[in-house]
Coordinates of C-alpha atoms in Angstrom, one line a residue:
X1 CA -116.3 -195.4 -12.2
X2 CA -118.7 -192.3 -12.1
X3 CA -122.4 -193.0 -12.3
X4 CA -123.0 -192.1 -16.1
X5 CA -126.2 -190.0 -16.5
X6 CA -129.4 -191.5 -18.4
X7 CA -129.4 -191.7 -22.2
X8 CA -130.6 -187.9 -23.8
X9 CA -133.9 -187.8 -24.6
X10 CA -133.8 -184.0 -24.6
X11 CA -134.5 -182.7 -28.2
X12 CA -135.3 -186.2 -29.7
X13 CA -137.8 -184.9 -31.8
X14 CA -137.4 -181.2 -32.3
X15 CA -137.2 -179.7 -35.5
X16 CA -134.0 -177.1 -36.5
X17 CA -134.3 -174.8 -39.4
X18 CA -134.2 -176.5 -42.9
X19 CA -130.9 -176.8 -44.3
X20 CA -129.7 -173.3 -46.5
X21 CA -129.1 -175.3 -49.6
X22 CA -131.2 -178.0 -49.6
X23 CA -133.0 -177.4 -53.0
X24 CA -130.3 -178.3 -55.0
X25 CA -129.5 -181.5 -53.7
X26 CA -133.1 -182.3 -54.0
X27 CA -134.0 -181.2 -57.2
X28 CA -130.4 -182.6 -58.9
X29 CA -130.9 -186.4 -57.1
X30 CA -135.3 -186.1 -58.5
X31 CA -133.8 -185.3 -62.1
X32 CA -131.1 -187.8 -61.9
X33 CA -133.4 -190.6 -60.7
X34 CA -136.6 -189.0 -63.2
X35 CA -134.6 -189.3 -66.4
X36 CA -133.7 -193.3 -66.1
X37 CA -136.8 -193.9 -64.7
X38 CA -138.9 -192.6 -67.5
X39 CA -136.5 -194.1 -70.0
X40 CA -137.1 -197.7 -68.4
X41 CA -140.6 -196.7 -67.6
X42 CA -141.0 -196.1 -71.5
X43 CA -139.0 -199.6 -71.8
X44 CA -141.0 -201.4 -69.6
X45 CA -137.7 -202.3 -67.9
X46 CA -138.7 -200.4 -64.2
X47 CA -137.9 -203.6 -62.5
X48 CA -134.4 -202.6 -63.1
X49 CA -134.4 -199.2 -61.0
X50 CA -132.4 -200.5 -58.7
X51 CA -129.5 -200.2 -60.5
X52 CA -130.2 -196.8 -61.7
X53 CA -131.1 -195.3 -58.6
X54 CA -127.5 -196.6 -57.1
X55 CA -125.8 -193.8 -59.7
X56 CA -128.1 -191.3 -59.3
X57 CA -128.4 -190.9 -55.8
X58 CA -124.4 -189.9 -56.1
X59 CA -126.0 -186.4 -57.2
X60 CA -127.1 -185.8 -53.3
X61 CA -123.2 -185.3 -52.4
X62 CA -120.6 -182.7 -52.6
X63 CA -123.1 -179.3 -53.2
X64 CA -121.1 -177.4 -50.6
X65 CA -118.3 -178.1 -52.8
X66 CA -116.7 -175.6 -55.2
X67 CA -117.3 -176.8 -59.0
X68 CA -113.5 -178.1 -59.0
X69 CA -113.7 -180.5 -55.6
X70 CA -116.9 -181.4 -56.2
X71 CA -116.5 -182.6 -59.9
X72 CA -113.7 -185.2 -58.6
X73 CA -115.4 -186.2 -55.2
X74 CA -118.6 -187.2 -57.3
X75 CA -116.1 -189.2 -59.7
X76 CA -115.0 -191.0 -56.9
X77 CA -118.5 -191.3 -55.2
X78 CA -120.1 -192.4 -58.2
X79 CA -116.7 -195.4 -59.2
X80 CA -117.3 -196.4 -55.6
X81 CA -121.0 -196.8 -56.0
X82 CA -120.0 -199.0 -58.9
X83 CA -117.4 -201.0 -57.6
X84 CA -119.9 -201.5 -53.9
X85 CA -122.5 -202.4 -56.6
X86 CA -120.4 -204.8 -58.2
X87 CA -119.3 -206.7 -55.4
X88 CA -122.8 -207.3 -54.0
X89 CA -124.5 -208.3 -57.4
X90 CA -121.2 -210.8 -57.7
X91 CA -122.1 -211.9 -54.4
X92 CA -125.5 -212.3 -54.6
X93 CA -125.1 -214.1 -58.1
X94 CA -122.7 -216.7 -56.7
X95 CA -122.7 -216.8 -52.9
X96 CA -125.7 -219.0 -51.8
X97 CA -125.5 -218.5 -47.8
X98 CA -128.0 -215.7 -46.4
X99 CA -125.5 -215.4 -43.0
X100 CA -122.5 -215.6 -45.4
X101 CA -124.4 -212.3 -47.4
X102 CA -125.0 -210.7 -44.1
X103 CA -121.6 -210.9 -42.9
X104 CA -120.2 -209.0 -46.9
X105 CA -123.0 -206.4 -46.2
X106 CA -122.2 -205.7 -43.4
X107 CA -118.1 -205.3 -44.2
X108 CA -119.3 -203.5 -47.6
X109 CA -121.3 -201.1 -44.8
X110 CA -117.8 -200.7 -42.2
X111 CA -116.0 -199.5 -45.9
X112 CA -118.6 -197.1 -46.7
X113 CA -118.3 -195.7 -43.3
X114 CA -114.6 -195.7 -43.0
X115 CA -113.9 -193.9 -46.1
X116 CA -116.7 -191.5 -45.7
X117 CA -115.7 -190.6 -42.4
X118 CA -111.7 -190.6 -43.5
X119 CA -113.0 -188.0 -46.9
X120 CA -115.6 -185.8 -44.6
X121 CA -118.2 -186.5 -46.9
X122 CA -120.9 -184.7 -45.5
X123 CA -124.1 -186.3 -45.6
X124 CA -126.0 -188.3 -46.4
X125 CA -122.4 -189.7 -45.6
X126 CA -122.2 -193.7 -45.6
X127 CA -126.2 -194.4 -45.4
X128 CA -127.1 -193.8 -48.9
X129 CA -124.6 -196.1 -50.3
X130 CA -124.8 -198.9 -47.6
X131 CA -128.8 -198.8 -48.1
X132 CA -128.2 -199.8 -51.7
X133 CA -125.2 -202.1 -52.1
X134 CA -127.2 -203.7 -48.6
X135 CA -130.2 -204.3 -50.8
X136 CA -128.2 -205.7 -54.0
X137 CA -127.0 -208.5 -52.0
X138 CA -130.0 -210.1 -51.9
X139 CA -131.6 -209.2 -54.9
X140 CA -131.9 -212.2 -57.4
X141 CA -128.8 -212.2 -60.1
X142 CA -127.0 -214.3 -62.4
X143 CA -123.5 -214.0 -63.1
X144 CA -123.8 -213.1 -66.9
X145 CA -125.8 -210.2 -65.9
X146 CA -123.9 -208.6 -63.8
X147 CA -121.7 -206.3 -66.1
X148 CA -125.2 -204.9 -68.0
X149 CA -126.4 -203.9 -64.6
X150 CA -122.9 -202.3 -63.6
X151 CA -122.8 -200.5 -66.5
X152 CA -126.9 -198.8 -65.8
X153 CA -125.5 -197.7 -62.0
X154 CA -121.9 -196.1 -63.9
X155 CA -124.2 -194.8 -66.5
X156 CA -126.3 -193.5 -64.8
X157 CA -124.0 -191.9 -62.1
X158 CA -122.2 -190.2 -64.7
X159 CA -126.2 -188.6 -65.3
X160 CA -125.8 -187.0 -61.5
X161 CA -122.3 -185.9 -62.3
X162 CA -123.2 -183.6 -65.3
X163 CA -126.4 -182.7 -63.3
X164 CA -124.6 -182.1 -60.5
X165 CA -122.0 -179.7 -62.0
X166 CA -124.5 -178.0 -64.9
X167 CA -125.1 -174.6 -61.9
X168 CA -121.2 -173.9 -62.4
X169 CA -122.2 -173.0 -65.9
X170 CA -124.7 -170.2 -64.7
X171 CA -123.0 -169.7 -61.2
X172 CA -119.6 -170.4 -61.0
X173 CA -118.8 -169.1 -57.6
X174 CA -121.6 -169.8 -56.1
X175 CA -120.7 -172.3 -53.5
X176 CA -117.3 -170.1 -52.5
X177 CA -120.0 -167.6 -51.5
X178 CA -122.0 -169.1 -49.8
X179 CA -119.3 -171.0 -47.8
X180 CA -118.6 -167.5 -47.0
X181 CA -122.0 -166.3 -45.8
X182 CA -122.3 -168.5 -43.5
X183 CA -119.5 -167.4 -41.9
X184 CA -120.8 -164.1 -41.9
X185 CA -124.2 -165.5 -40.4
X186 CA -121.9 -166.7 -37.4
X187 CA -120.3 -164.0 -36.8
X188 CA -123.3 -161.8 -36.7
X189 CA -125.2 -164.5 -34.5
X190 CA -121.9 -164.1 -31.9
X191 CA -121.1 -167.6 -32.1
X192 CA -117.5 -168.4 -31.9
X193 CA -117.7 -172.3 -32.5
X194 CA -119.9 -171.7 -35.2
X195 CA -117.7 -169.1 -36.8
X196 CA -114.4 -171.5 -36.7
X197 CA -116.1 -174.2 -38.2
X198 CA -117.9 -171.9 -40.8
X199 CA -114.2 -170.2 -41.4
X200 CA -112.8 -173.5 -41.7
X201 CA -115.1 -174.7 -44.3
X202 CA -114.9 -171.3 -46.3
X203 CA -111.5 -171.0 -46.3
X204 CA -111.1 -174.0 -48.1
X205 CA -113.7 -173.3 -50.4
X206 CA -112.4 -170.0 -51.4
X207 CA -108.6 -170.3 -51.5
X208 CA -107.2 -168.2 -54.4
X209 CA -110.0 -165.6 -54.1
X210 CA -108.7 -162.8 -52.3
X211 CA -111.9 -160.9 -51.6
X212 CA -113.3 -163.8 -50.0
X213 CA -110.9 -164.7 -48.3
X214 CA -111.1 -160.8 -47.1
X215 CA -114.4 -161.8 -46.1
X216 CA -113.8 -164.7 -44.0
X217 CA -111.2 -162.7 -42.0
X218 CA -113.8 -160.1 -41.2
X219 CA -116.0 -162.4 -40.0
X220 CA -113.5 -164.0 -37.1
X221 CA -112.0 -160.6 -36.2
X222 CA -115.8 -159.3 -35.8
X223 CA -116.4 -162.7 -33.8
X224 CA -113.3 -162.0 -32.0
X225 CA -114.5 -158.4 -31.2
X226 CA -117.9 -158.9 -30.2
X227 CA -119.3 -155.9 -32.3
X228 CA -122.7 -154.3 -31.7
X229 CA -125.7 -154.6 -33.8
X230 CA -124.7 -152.1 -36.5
X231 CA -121.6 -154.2 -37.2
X232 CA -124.1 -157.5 -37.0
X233 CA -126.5 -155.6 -39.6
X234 CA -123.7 -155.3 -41.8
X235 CA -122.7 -159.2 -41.7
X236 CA -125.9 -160.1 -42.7
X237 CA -126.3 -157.6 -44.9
X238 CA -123.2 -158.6 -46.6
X239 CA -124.0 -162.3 -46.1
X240 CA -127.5 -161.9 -47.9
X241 CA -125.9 -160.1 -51.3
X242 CA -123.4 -163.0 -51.3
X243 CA -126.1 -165.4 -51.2
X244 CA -128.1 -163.4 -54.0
X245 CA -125.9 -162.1 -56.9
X246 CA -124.6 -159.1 -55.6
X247 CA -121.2 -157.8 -56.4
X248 CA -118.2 -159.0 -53.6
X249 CA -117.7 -155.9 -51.6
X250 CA -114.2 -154.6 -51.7
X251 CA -111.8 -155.2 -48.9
X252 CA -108.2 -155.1 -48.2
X253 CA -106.5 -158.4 -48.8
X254 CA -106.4 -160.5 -45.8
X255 CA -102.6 -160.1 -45.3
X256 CA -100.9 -163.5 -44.6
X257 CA -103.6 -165.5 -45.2
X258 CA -102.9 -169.2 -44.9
X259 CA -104.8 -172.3 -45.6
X260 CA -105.9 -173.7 -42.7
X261 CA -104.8 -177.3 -41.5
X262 CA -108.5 -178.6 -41.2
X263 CA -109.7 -180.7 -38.4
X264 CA -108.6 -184.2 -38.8
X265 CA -111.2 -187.1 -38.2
X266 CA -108.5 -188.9 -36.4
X267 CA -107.7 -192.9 -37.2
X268 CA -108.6 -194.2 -33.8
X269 CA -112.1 -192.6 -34.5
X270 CA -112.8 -194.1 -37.9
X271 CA -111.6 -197.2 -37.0
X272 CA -114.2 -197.3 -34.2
X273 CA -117.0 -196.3 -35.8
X274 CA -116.3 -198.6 -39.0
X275 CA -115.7 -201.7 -35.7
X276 CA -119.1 -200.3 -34.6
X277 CA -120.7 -200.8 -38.2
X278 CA -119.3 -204.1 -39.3
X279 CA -120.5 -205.9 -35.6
X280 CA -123.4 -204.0 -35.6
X281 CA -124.7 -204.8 -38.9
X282 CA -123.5 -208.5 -39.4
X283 CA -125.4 -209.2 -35.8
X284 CA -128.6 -207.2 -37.0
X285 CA -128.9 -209.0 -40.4
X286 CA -128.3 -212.2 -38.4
X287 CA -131.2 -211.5 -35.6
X288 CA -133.6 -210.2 -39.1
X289 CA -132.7 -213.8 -40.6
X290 CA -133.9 -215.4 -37.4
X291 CA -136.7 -213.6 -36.9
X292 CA -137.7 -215.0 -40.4
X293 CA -137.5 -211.9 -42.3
X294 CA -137.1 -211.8 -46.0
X295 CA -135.5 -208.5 -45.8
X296 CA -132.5 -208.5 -43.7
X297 CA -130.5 -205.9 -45.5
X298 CA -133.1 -203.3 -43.8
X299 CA -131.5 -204.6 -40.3
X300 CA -128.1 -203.8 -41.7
X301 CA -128.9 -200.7 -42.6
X302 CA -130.3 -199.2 -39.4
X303 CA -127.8 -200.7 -37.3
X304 CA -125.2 -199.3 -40.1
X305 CA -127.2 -195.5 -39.6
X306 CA -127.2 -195.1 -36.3
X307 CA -123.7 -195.0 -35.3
X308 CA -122.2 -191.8 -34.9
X309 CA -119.8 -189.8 -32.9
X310 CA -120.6 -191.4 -29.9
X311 CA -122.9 -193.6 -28.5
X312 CA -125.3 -190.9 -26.8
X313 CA -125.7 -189.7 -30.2
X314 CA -126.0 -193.2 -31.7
X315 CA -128.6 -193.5 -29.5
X316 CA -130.7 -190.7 -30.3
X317 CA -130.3 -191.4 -33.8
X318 CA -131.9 -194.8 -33.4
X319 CA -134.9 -193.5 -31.4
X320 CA -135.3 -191.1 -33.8
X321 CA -134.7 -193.8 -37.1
X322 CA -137.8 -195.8 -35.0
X323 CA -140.1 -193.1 -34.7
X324 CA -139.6 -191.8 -38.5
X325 CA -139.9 -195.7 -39.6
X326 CA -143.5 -196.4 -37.8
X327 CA -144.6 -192.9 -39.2
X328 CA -142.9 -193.6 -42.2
X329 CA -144.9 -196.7 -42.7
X330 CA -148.3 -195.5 -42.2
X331 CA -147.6 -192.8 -44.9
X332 CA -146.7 -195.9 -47.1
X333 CA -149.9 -197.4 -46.3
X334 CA -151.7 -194.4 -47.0
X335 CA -149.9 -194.2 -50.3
X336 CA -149.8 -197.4 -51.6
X337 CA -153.1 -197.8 -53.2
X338 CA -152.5 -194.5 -54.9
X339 CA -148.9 -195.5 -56.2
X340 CA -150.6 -198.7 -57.8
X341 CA -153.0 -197.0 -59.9
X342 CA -150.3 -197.0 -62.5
X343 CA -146.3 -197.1 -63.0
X344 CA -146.1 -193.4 -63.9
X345 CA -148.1 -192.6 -60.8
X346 CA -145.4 -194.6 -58.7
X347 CA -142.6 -193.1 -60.3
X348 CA -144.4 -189.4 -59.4
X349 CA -144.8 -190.7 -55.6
X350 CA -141.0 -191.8 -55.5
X351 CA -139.7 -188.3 -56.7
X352 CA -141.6 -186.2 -54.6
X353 CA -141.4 -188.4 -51.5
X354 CA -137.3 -188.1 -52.6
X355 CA -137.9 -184.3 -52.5
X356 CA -139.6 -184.1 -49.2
X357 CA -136.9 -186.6 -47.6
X358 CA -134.2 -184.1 -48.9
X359 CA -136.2 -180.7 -47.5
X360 CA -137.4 -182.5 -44.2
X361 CA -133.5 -184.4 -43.2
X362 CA -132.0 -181.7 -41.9
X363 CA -134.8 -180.3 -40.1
X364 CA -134.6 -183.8 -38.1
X365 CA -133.6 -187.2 -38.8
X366 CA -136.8 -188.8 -38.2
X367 CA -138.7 -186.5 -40.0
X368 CA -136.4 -187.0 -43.2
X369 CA -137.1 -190.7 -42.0
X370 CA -140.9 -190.8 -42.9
X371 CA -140.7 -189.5 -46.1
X372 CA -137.6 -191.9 -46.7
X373 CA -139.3 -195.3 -45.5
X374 CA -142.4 -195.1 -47.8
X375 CA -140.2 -194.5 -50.9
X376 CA -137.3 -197.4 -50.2
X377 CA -140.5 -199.5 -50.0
X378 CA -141.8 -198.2 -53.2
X379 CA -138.6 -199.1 -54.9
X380 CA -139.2 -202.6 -54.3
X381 CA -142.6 -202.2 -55.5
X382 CA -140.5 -200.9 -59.6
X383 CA -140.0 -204.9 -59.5
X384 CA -143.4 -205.7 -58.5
X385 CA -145.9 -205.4 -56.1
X386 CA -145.6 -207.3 -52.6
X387 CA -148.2 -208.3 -50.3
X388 CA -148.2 -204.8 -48.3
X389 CA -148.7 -206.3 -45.0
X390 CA -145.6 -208.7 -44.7
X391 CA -143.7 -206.4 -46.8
X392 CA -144.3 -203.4 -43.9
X393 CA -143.9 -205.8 -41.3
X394 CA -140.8 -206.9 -42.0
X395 CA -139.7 -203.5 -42.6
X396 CA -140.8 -202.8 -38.6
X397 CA -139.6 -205.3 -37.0
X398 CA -136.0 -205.1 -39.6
X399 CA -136.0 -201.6 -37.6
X400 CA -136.6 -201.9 -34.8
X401 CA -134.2 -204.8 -34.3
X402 CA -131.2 -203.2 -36.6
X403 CA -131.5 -199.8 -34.6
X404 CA -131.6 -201.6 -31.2
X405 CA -128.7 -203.6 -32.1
X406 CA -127.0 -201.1 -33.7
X407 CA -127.2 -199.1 -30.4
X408 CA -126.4 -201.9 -28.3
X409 CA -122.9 -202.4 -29.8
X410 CA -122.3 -198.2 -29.8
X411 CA -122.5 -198.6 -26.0
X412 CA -120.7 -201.8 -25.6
X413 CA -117.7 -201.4 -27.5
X414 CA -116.1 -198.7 -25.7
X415 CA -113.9 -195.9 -26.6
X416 CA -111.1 -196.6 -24.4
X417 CA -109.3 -193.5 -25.3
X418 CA -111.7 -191.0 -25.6
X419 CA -110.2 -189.1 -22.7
X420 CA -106.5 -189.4 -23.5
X421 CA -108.0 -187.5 -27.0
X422 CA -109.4 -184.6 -24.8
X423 CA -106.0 -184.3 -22.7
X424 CA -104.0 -184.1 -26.3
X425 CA -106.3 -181.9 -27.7
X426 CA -105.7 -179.6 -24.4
X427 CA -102.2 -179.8 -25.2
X428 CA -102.5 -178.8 -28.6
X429 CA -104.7 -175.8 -27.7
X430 CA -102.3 -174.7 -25.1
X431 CA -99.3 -175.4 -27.7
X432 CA -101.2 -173.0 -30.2
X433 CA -101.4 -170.4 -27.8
X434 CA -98.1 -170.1 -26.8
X435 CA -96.9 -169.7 -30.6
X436 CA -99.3 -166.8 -30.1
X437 CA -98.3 -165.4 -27.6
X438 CA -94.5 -165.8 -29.1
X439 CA -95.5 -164.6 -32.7
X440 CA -94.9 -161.4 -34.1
X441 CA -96.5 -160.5 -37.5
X442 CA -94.7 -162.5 -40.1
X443 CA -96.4 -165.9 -39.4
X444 CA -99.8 -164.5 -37.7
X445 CA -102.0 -165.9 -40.3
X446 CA -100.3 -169.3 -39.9
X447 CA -100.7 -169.5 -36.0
X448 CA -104.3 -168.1 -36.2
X449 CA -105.1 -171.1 -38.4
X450 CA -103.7 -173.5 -36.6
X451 CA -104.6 -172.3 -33.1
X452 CA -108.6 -172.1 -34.6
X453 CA -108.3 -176.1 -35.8
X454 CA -106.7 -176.7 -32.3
X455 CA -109.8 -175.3 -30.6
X456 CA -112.5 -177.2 -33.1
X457 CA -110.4 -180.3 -32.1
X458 CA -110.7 -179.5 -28.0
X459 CA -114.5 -179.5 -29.0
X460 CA -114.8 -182.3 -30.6
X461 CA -112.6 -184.3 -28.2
X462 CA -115.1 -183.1 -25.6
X463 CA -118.0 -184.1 -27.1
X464 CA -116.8 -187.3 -27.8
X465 CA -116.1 -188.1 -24.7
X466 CA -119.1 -186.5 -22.7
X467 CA -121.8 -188.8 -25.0
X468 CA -119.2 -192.1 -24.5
X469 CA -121.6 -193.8 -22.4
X470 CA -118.4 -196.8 -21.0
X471 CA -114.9 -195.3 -20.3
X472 CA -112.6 -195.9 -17.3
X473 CA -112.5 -191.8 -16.1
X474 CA -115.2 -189.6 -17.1
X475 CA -113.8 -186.0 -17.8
X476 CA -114.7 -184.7 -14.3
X477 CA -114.5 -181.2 -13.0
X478 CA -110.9 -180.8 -13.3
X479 CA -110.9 -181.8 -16.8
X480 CA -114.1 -179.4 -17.3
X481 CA -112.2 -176.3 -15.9
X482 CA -109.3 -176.8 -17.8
X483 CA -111.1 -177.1 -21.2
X484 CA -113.2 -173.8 -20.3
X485 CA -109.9 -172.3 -19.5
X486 CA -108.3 -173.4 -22.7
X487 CA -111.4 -172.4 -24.8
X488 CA -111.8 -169.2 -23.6
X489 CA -108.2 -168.5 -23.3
X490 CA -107.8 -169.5 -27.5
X491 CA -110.3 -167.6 -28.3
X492 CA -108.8 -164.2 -26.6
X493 CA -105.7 -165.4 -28.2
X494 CA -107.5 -165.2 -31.6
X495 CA -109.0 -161.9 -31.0
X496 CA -105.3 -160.7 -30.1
X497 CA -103.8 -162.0 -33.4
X498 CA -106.7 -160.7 -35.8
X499 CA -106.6 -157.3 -33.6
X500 CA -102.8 -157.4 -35.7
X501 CA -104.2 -157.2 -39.2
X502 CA -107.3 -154.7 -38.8
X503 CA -108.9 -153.9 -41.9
X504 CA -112.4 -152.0 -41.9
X505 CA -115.7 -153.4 -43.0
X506 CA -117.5 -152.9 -46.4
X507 CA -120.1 -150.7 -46.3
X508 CA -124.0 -152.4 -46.5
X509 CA -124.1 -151.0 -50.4
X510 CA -120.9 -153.0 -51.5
X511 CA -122.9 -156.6 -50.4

């Protein structure tokens, strides 16, 4: 076997741009969560949050979604966050075994991750919901309460549904255009991978809208044609009026336009990484109970978070969970005596450290992480405050352990086949270009489709198996040449089959 290289430490903790949308997330889970928690607040029921905030953090998903998608995929997010909720308050009402609650957590946690991965979620993906089904397990419950609580988490989920979907009223096409924008912005940028995956995305968002979908072929013949700045001035151009409300800009149909068959997470993958979470999480909540911890649904949850793609990138998400959780922690410390002065103060400090989480996340995991560790531990303090000092050690050491572990099992349970995805993907590619090279116009936009999801999928493959850190052949040099060969013999392919339908650019004034 080839001498892997070290674990990537390279870009651990550097901060990318903020995420284009992230407002609206923000702003829709803070109202969702503000509403029930003043009502209960006014109650004097805030020990009961819990159950709230499980149905209205559903209203952090599915904002890249048109209005139709995204109203059923937050139906579905919010009757799964009942039925996760519902099988951990059962549990923890009638199952009287710590290890025995670990080990339901932790297969609650391997669901979560399977179907998000299987539906493409986006994120927060799994984390969201495994952080607080993992934390109903062990909350105190008795049966007969069980159905009240259910119904606050459906109650209040249906909250983030109508908050969620309320824009379509103002803006009903508003995430079609921006779908499409930024696959403009890739295409002016002159990045090819970024503009299939942007296309990708924005074709499914805007099918049945023919000037968008003019839009999104202009984007991957210009990517395909490496224009010159004028013609990048004009993307953006374009790209900015459809993120404001500008008019679309006329174009001529894209002739023979065809959905696209989207990458496919394939089963082998999410049956990994769900293998990955259920070990990881059950032996994590197992070395917190050990340890003595009275938290060890925090050890489920980081070893549950940190596995990814692959393990390199499991990895670096656990050093960077770490480093946001110490930081996160002192910031809870430095908060705390504020957030006691009073419930409504409390309440303030959870919202706005819920905003920051949402505007810091994409900028880097760990730095979403600081602002995300001060107010989980503030949701425990709704119920009642907790010595400080136990409660944020256990929350270190539940982290440390859970991300270590979690790692640990991402680099011992190997993806066998992680090369035999790359050679397939190869012959996929090359399968794609030869109907190409075969085709004459009346299925163009059909082989253009499929040849672009064969080339995300070659990536993919790649990347997968480059951050596999145990596998019996590395992809070596021959592999290397023949996926530079087949990428940049695809994308000349492309640029050959968009070169068939020309159609010219709107002008700057029409964007």
């Amino acid at each position: 076997m080839a001498k892997l290289p070290p674990l990537p430490v390279r870009g651990l903790v550097r901060l990318k741009p903020a995420a284009d949308i992230w407002t609206w997330p923000a702003l829709s889970a803070a109202a969702a969560m503000a509403v029930p928690d003043v009502t209960l607040l006014a109650l004097g029921r805030l020990d009961l949050a819990l159950y709230t905030a499980a149905g209205a953090l559903c209203a952090l998903y599915g904002h890249d979604r048109p209005y139709a998608r995204r109203a059923r995929t937050l139906a579905w997010l919010v009757l799964g966050a009942v039925a996760g909720m519902g099988v951990a308050l059962t549990s923890a009402a009638l199952v009287h075994s710590a290890p025995l609650l670990v080990l339901l957590a932790a297969l609650v946690a391997a669901v979560h991750k399977a179907v998000c991965d299987a539906a493409r979620i986006g994120p927060p993906g799994n984390v969201v919901l495994t952080f607080l089904t993992s934390t109903a397990f062990f909350v105190p419950q008795r049966a007969a309460e069980v159905p009240g609580h259910l119904g606050l988490v459906a109650a209040s989920g249906a909250l983030a549904w109508l908050i969620c979907m309320a824009p379509g009223l103002v803006r009903r096409h508003g995430p079609e255009r921006i779908a499409v924008a930024r696959a403009l912005e890739a295409a002016a940028r002159g990045d090819r991978h970024a503009v299939l995956v942007t296309a990708e995305a924005a074709r499914r968002a805007c099918a049945g809208r023919p000037d968008l979908e003019a839009l999104v072929a202009w984007a991957e013949r210009a990517s395909s044609e490496a224009e010159g700045e004028a013609e990048a001035g004009r993307l953006r151009e374009v790209a900015r009026g459809l993120r404001g409300r500008s008019p679309v800009p006329a174009l001529p149909p894209a002739g023979g336009f065809a959905p696209a068959p989207p990458y496919r997470v394939r089963n082998g993958l999410i049956t990994l990484a769900a293998t990955r979470v259920a070990l990881g999480a059950a032996l994590a909540g197992w070395a917190s109970l050990a340890l003595g911890s009275s938290h060890p649904h925090w050890a489920v949850v980081s070893a549950a978070s940190v596995v990814q793609a692959h393990a390199s990138a499991s990895w670096q998400r656990g050093a960077q969970r770490v480093i946001g959780n110490v930081v996160g922690l002192a910031l809870f410390a430095a908060l705390l005596p504020i957030a006691r002065t009073g419930e409504v103060v409390m309440v303030a400090v959870a919202l706005a450290l819920q905003v920051a989480a949402e505007a810091t996340m994409a900028r880097n995991y760990w730095l979403g992480s600081v602002f995300v560790t001060p107010m989980a531990l503030l949701l425990g303090e709704f119920a009642g405050a907790h010595p400080a000092g136990g409660t944020m050690a256990d929350r270190g050491a539940d982290t440390v352990a859970g991300a270590a572990i979690g790692v640990l099992v991402c680099l011992l349970v190997a993806d066998g086949r992680a090369v035999e995805r790359v050679e397939a993907a190869l012959g996929r590619v090359r399968e794609a270009r030869n109907d190409a090279a075969r085709d004459g116009t009346q299925e163009t936009a059909r082989v253009r489709e499929r040849l672009g999801a064969a080339l995300l999928e070659l990536r993919a493959a790649v990347d997968v198996a480059a951050g596999e850190r145990r596998r019996h052949a590395p992809p070596g040099e021959r592999i290397a040449a023949r996926v530079a060969h087949e990428e940049r013999e695809g994308h000349r392919a492309l640029a050959a089959l968009h070169a068939l339908a020309p159609a010219p650019a709107p002008t700057p004034a029409g964007g």
